[in-house]
Amino acid sequence: MELDRRGAELLFRILTEREEKNSLAIASNEGFRGWTKTFTDPRHCAAIVYRLTFGGNPIQTGTDSYRLALTQARAAAQNAAG
């Protein structure tokens, strides 16, 4: 999902306001390098990644997403049928 400039600014604002107040968990099928697909402004992307990783504990599972694979399989089946 792509966020426009305003969406990225709002997310950054939420992250800033929660900083050092509450915990936050974010899951992504994409590594940080691929986040430029979502946050199309490189400056916003860098700021959001920095905000999330500074003092945080990123965990990379290295596993494939079951939900993503299921969604892709369903889409391929629909394309083949129609």
PDB file of C-alpha atoms in Angstrom:
ATOM      1  CA  MET A   1       0.000   0.000   0.000  1.00  0.00           C
ATOM      2  CA  GLU A   2       1.395   3.354  -0.984  1.00  0.00           C
ATOM      3  CA  LEU A   3       1.082   6.326   1.347  1.00  0.00           C
ATOM      4  CA  ASP A   4       0.951   9.818  -0.061  1.00  0.00           C
ATOM      5  CA  ARG A   5       2.935  12.625   1.521  1.00  0.00           C
ATOM      6  CA  ARG A   6       0.142  13.508   3.968  1.00  0.00           C
ATOM      7  CA  GLY A   7      -0.281   9.878   5.067  1.00  0.00           C
ATOM      8  CA  ALA A   8       3.449   9.554   5.721  1.00  0.00           C
ATOM      9  CA  GLU A   9       3.442  12.811   7.692  1.00  0.00           C
ATOM     10  CA  LEU A  10       0.535  11.603   9.840  1.00  0.00           C
ATOM     11  CA  LEU A  11       2.212   8.253  10.536  1.00  0.00           C
ATOM     12  CA  PHE A  12       5.441  10.012  11.480  1.00  0.00           C
ATOM     13  CA  ARG A  13       3.498  12.285  13.818  1.00  0.00           C
ATOM     14  CA  ILE A  14       1.870   9.288  15.521  1.00  0.00           C
ATOM     15  CA  LEU A  15       5.252   7.599  15.946  1.00  0.00           C
ATOM     16  CA  THR A  16       6.728  10.798  17.374  1.00  0.00           C
ATOM     17  CA  GLU A  17       3.896  11.256  19.858  1.00  0.00           C
ATOM     18  CA  ARG A  18       4.145   7.638  21.061  1.00  0.00           C
ATOM     19  CA  GLU A  19       7.915   7.739  21.400  1.00  0.00           C
ATOM     20  CA  GLU A  20       9.040   6.764  24.899  1.00  0.00           C
ATOM     21  CA  LYS A  21       5.406   6.618  26.062  1.00  0.00           C
ATOM     22  CA  ASN A  22       3.997   3.361  24.733  1.00  0.00           C
ATOM     23  CA  SER A  23       5.195   0.256  22.970  1.00  0.00           C
ATOM     24  CA  LEU A  24       4.552  -0.221  19.294  1.00  0.00           C
ATOM     25  CA  ALA A  25       4.697  -3.324  17.140  1.00  0.00           C
ATOM     26  CA  ILE A  26       4.725  -3.178  13.347  1.00  0.00           C
ATOM     27  CA  ALA A  27       4.789  -6.170  11.040  1.00  0.00           C
ATOM     28  CA  SER A  28       5.806  -5.967   7.404  1.00  0.00           C
ATOM     29  CA  ASN A  29       6.341  -8.439   4.601  1.00  0.00           C
ATOM     30  CA  GLU A  30       8.937  -6.037   3.222  1.00  0.00           C
ATOM     31  CA  GLY A  31      12.405  -5.314   4.564  1.00  0.00           C
ATOM     32  CA  PHE A  32      13.340  -1.707   5.294  1.00  0.00           C
ATOM     33  CA  ARG A  33      14.985  -1.437   1.889  1.00  0.00           C
ATOM     34  CA  GLY A  34      11.608  -2.080   0.248  1.00  0.00           C
ATOM     35  CA  TRP A  35       9.731   0.505   2.296  1.00  0.00           C
ATOM     36  CA  THR A  36      10.340   3.093  -0.424  1.00  0.00           C
ATOM     37  CA  LYS A  37       7.451   1.419  -2.257  1.00  0.00           C
ATOM     38  CA  THR A  38       5.130   2.473   0.567  1.00  0.00           C
ATOM     39  CA  PHE A  39       6.765   5.745   1.564  1.00  0.00           C
ATOM     40  CA  THR A  40       7.517   7.260  -1.808  1.00  0.00           C
ATOM     41  CA  ASP A  41       9.247  10.339  -0.381  1.00  0.00           C
ATOM     42  CA  PRO A  42      12.763   9.141   0.522  1.00  0.00           C
ATOM     43  CA  ARG A  43      13.037  11.712   3.299  1.00  0.00           C
ATOM     44  CA  HIS A  44       9.848  10.533   4.979  1.00  0.00           C
ATOM     45  CA  CYS A  45      10.868   6.906   4.538  1.00  0.00           C
ATOM     46  CA  ALA A  46      14.234   7.501   6.205  1.00  0.00           C
ATOM     47  CA  ALA A  47      12.639   9.468   9.052  1.00  0.00           C
ATOM     48  CA  ILE A  48      10.047   6.762   9.730  1.00  0.00           C
ATOM     49  CA  VAL A  49      12.602   3.944   9.670  1.00  0.00           C
ATOM     50  CA  TYR A  50      14.864   5.956  11.967  1.00  0.00           C
ATOM     51  CA  ARG A  51      12.001   6.701  14.355  1.00  0.00           C
ATOM     52  CA  LEU A  52      11.040   3.014  14.494  1.00  0.00           C
ATOM     53  CA  THR A  53      14.544   1.647  14.936  1.00  0.00           C
ATOM     54  CA  PHE A  54      16.066   4.209  17.317  1.00  0.00           C
ATOM     55  CA  GLY A  55      15.966   2.559  20.717  1.00  0.00           C
ATOM     56  CA  GLY A  56      13.843  -0.237  19.291  1.00  0.00           C
ATOM     57  CA  ASN A  57      14.392  -3.919  18.732  1.00  0.00           C
ATOM     58  CA  PRO A  58      13.784  -4.877  15.099  1.00  0.00           C
ATOM     59  CA  ILE A  59      13.195  -8.596  14.741  1.00  0.00           C
ATOM     60  CA  GLN A  60      13.618 -10.253  11.387  1.00  0.00           C
ATOM     61  CA  THR A  61      12.132 -13.713  11.268  1.00  0.00           C
ATOM     62  CA  GLY A  62      13.470 -14.617   7.850  1.00  0.00           C
ATOM     63  CA  THR A  63      10.364 -16.616   7.111  1.00  0.00           C
ATOM     64  CA  ASP A  64       7.934 -16.294   4.243  1.00  0.00           C
ATOM     65  CA  SER A  65       4.522 -14.869   4.986  1.00  0.00           C
ATOM     66  CA  TYR A  66       1.776 -17.492   4.947  1.00  0.00           C
ATOM     67  CA  ARG A  67      -0.887 -14.844   4.307  1.00  0.00           C
ATOM     68  CA  LEU A  68       1.038 -13.296   1.426  1.00  0.00           C
ATOM     69  CA  ALA A  69       1.567 -16.691  -0.205  1.00  0.00           C
ATOM     70  CA  LEU A  70      -2.119 -17.558   0.222  1.00  0.00           C
ATOM     71  CA  THR A  71      -3.232 -14.229  -1.268  1.00  0.00           C
ATOM     72  CA  GLN A  72      -0.886 -14.622  -4.237  1.00  0.00           C
ATOM     73  CA  ALA A  73      -2.116 -18.196  -4.822  1.00  0.00           C
ATOM     74  CA  ARG A  74      -5.740 -17.065  -4.764  1.00  0.00           C
ATOM     75  CA  ALA A  75      -5.006 -14.214  -7.186  1.00  0.00           C
ATOM     76  CA  ALA A  76      -3.188 -16.580  -9.550  1.00  0.00           C
ATOM     77  CA  ALA A  77      -6.118 -19.028  -9.430  1.00  0.00           C
ATOM     78  CA  GLN A  78      -8.591 -16.242 -10.209  1.00  0.00           C
ATOM     79  CA  ASN A  79      -6.466 -14.991 -13.101  1.00  0.00           C
ATOM     80  CA  ALA A  80      -6.198 -18.507 -14.515  1.00  0.00           C
ATOM     81  CA  ALA A  81      -9.958 -19.042 -14.223  1.00  0.00           C
ATOM     82  CA  GLY A  82     -11.066 -15.758 -15.676  1.00  0.00           C
TER      83      GLY A  82
END
